[in-house]
Coordinates of N, CA, C and O in Angstrom, one line a residue:
M1 N 0.3 -32.1 41.9 CA -0.9 -32.0 41.1 C -1.4 -30.6 41.2 O -1.4 -29.9 42.2
N2 N -1.9 -30.1 40.1 CA -2.4 -28.7 39.9 C -3.9 -28.7 40.2 O -4.7 -29.2 39.4
D3 N -4.3 -28.0 41.3 CA -5.7 -27.9 41.7 C -6.4 -26.7 41.0 O -7.6 -26.5 41.2
R4 N -5.6 -25.8 40.4 CA -6.2 -24.6 39.8 C -6.9 -25.0 38.5 O -6.5 -25.9 37.8
N5 N -7.9 -24.2 38.2 CA -8.7 -24.5 37.0 C -8.4 -23.4 35.9 O -9.3 -22.8 35.4
W6 N -7.1 -23.2 35.6 CA -6.8 -22.3 34.6 C -5.5 -22.8 33.8 O -4.8 -23.6 34.3
G7 N -5.4 -22.3 32.6 CA -4.2 -22.7 31.8 C -4.6 -23.9 31.0 O -5.5 -24.7 31.3
G8 N -3.8 -24.1 29.9 CA -4.0 -25.3 29.1 C -5.2 -25.2 28.1 O -5.9 -24.2 28.0
F9 N -5.5 -26.2 27.4 CA -6.5 -26.3 26.4 C -7.9 -26.3 27.1 O -8.2 -27.0 28.0
R10 N -8.8 -25.4 26.5 CA -10.2 -25.4 26.9 C -11.0 -25.2 25.6 O -10.7 -24.4 24.8
K11 N -12.0 -26.0 25.5 CA -12.9 -25.9 24.3 C -13.5 -24.5 24.2 O -14.0 -24.0 25.2
G12 N -13.4 -24.0 23.0 CA -14.0 -22.6 22.7 C -13.1 -21.5 23.1 O -13.4 -20.3 22.9
S13 N -11.9 -21.8 23.6 CA -10.9 -20.7 24.0 C -10.1 -20.4 22.8 O -10.1 -21.1 21.8
G14 N -9.3 -19.3 22.9 CA -8.4 -19.0 21.8 C -9.0 -18.0 20.8 O -10.2 -17.5 21.0
R15 N -8.3 -17.6 19.9 CA -8.7 -16.5 18.9 C -9.8 -17.1 18.0 O -9.6 -18.2 17.5
K16 N -10.8 -16.4 17.8 CA -11.9 -16.8 17.0 C -11.5 -16.5 15.5 O -10.7 -15.6 15.2
T17 N -12.1 -17.3 14.6 CA -11.8 -17.1 13.2 C -12.4 -15.8 12.7 O -13.4 -15.4 13.1
T18 N -11.7 -15.2 11.7 CA -12.1 -14.0 11.2 C -13.0 -14.2 10.0 O -13.7 -13.2 9.5
G19 N -13.1 -15.3 9.4 CA -13.9 -15.6 8.2 C -13.1 -15.2 6.9 O -13.6 -15.5 5.8
R20 N -11.9 -14.6 7.0 CA -11.2 -14.3 5.8 C -10.6 -15.6 5.3 O -10.1 -16.4 6.0
N21 N -10.5 -15.6 4.0 CA -10.0 -16.8 3.3 C -8.8 -16.5 2.4 O -8.9 -16.5 1.2
I22 N -7.7 -16.1 3.1 CA -6.5 -15.7 2.3 C -5.4 -16.6 2.8 O -5.4 -17.1 3.9
V23 N -4.4 -16.7 2.0 CA -3.2 -17.4 2.3 C -2.0 -16.6 1.9 O -2.0 -16.0 0.8
N24 N -0.9 -16.5 2.7 CA 0.3 -15.8 2.4 C 1.2 -16.8 1.6 O 1.3 -17.9 2.0
I25 N 1.8 -16.3 0.5 CA 2.7 -17.0 -0.3 C 4.0 -16.2 -0.4 O 4.0 -15.0 -0.7
T26 N 5.1 -16.9 -0.2 CA 6.4 -16.2 -0.3 C 7.0 -16.5 -1.7 O 7.1 -17.6 -2.1
L27 N 7.5 -15.4 -2.3 CA 8.2 -15.6 -3.6 C 9.7 -15.4 -3.4 O 10.1 -14.6 -2.6
T28 N 10.5 -16.2 -4.0 CA 11.9 -16.1 -4.0 C 12.4 -15.5 -5.3 O 12.3 -16.1 -6.4
L29 N 12.8 -14.2 -5.2 CA 13.2 -13.5 -6.4 C 14.6 -12.8 -6.1 O 15.0 -12.6 -5.0
T30 N 15.3 -12.5 -7.2 CA 16.5 -11.7 -7.1 C 16.1 -10.3 -6.7 O 14.9 -9.9 -6.9
K31 N 17.0 -9.5 -6.2 CA 16.7 -8.1 -5.9 C 16.2 -7.3 -7.1 O 15.3 -6.5 -7.0
T32 N 16.8 -7.6 -8.2 CA 16.4 -7.0 -9.5 C 15.0 -7.4 -9.9 O 14.2 -6.5 -10.3
E33 N 14.7 -8.7 -9.8 CA 13.3 -9.1 -10.1 C 12.3 -8.5 -9.2 O 11.2 -8.1 -9.6
A34 N 12.6 -8.5 -7.9 CA 11.6 -7.9 -6.9 C 11.4 -6.4 -7.2 O 10.3 -5.9 -7.2
K35 N 12.5 -5.7 -7.5 CA 12.4 -4.3 -7.9 C 11.5 -4.1 -9.1 O 10.6 -3.2 -9.1
N36 N 11.8 -4.9 -10.1 CA 11.0 -4.8 -11.4 C 9.5 -5.1 -11.1 O 8.6 -4.5 -11.6
L37 N 9.2 -6.1 -10.3 CA 7.8 -6.5 -10.0 C 7.1 -5.3 -9.2 O 6.0 -5.0 -9.6
R38 N 7.8 -4.8 -8.3 CA 7.2 -3.6 -7.5 C 7.0 -2.4 -8.5 O 5.9 -1.8 -8.4
E39 N 7.9 -2.2 -9.4 CA 7.8 -1.0 -10.3 C 6.6 -1.3 -11.3 O 5.8 -0.4 -11.5
R40 N 6.5 -2.5 -11.8 CA 5.4 -2.8 -12.7 C 4.0 -2.7 -12.0 O 3.1 -2.1 -12.6
A41 N 4.0 -3.1 -10.8 CA 2.7 -3.0 -10.0 C 2.4 -1.6 -9.8 O 1.2 -1.2 -9.9
E42 N 3.4 -0.8 -9.4 CA 3.2 0.7 -9.2 C 2.7 1.4 -10.4 O 1.8 2.2 -10.4
Q43 N 3.3 1.0 -11.6 CA 2.9 1.6 -12.8 C 1.5 1.4 -13.2 O 0.8 2.2 -13.7
D44 N 1.0 0.2 -12.8 CA -0.4 -0.1 -13.0 C -1.3 0.4 -11.9 O -2.6 0.2 -11.9
G45 N -0.7 1.0 -10.9 CA -1.5 1.5 -9.7 C -2.1 0.4 -8.9 O -3.2 0.5 -8.3
L46 N -1.4 -0.8 -8.8 CA -1.8 -1.9 -8.0 C -0.8 -2.3 -7.0 O 0.3 -2.0 -7.1
S47 N -1.3 -3.1 -6.0 CA -0.4 -3.7 -5.0 C 0.3 -4.8 -5.7 O -0.2 -5.3 -6.8
V48 N 1.3 -5.3 -5.2 CA 2.0 -6.5 -5.8 C 1.1 -7.7 -5.9 O 1.0 -8.3 -6.9
S49 N 0.4 -7.9 -4.8 CA -0.6 -9.1 -4.8 C -1.6 -8.9 -5.9 O -2.0 -9.9 -6.6
R50 N -2.2 -7.7 -6.0 CA -3.2 -7.5 -7.0 C -2.6 -7.6 -8.4 O -3.3 -8.2 -9.3
F51 N -1.4 -7.1 -8.6 CA -0.8 -7.2 -9.9 C -0.6 -8.7 -10.3 O -0.9 -9.1 -11.4
I52 N -0.1 -9.5 -9.4 CA 0.2 -10.9 -9.7 C -1.2 -11.6 -9.9 O -1.3 -12.4 -10.9
S53 N -2.2 -11.3 -9.1 CA -3.5 -11.9 -9.3 C -4.1 -11.5 -10.7 O -4.6 -12.4 -11.4
K54 N -3.9 -10.3 -11.1 CA -4.4 -9.8 -12.4 C -3.6 -10.5 -13.5 O -4.2 -11.0 -14.5
W55 N -2.3 -10.5 -13.4 CA -1.4 -11.1 -14.4 C -1.7 -12.6 -14.6 O -1.7 -13.1 -15.7
L56 N -2.1 -13.3 -13.5 CA -2.4 -14.7 -13.6 C -3.9 -15.0 -13.9 O -4.3 -16.1 -13.9
C57 N -4.6 -13.9 -14.1 CA -6.1 -14.0 -14.4 C -6.8 -14.6 -13.2 O -7.8 -15.4 -13.5
L58 N -6.4 -14.4 -12.0 CA -7.1 -14.9 -10.8 C -8.3 -14.0 -10.4 O -9.4 -14.4 -10.2
N59 N -7.9 -12.7 -10.2 CA -8.9 -11.7 -9.9 C -9.9 -12.1 -8.8 O -11.1 -11.8 -8.9
T60 N -9.5 -12.8 -7.8 CA -10.4 -13.2 -6.7 C -10.0 -12.6 -5.3 O -10.7 -13.0 -4.4
L61 N -9.0 -11.8 -5.3 CA -8.7 -11.2 -4.0 C -9.8 -10.3 -3.5 O -10.3 -9.5 -4.3
P62 N -10.1 -10.3 -2.2 CA -11.1 -9.4 -1.7 C -10.7 -7.9 -1.7 O -9.5 -7.7 -1.7
E63 N -11.6 -7.0 -1.9 CA -11.2 -5.6 -2.0 C -10.5 -5.1 -0.8 O -9.8 -4.1 -0.8
S64 N -10.6 -5.7 0.4 CA -10.0 -5.3 1.6 C -8.5 -5.4 1.6 O -7.8 -4.9 2.4
L65 N -8.0 -6.1 0.6 CA -6.5 -6.3 0.5 C -5.9 -5.3 -0.4 O -5.3 -5.7 -1.4
T66 N -6.0 -4.1 -0.1 CA -5.4 -3.1 -0.9 C -4.2 -2.3 -0.3 O -3.7 -1.4 -0.9
D67 N -3.9 -2.7 1.0 CA -2.8 -2.0 1.7 C -1.5 -2.5 1.2 O -1.0 -3.5 1.6
E68 N -0.9 -1.7 0.3 CA 0.4 -2.1 -0.4 C 1.5 -2.4 0.7 O 2.2 -3.4 0.5
K69 N 1.6 -1.6 1.7 CA 2.7 -1.8 2.7 C 2.5 -3.1 3.4 O 3.4 -3.9 3.6
R70 N 1.3 -3.5 3.8 CA 1.0 -4.7 4.5 C 1.3 -5.9 3.7 O 1.8 -6.9 4.1
L71 N 1.0 -5.8 2.4 CA 1.1 -7.0 1.5 C 2.6 -7.2 1.1 O 2.9 -8.3 0.7
T72 N 3.4 -6.2 1.1 CA 4.8 -6.4 0.6 C 5.8 -6.4 1.6 O 6.9 -7.0 1.4
D73 N 5.6 -5.9 2.8 CA 6.6 -5.9 3.9 C 7.0 -7.4 4.2 O 6.2 -8.1 4.7
G74 N 8.2 -7.7 4.0 CA 8.7 -9.0 4.4 C 8.3 -10.1 3.5 O 8.8 -11.3 3.7
I75 N 7.5 -9.9 2.6 CA 7.1 -11.0 1.7 C 8.0 -11.0 0.4 O 8.4 -12.0 0.0
I76 N 8.3 -9.8 -0.1 CA 9.1 -9.8 -1.3 C 10.3 -9.0 -1.0 O 10.3 -8.0 -0.5

């Protein structure tokens, strides 16, 4: 039996929520499609996520999501 009072689940422990309301979505594209998507986004001066959001008329991404590298590394 473990008499120590550490480890395991404890109410209120763990990482606190940040309040951000975003979801990562993975797209499956060919290399050519991904290249074209990145080029189109760059031509418009937008990140890939912003470009897709604008193209789909969503326009609800928070302004803090403008780091192109963070949004595209490993996603597309």
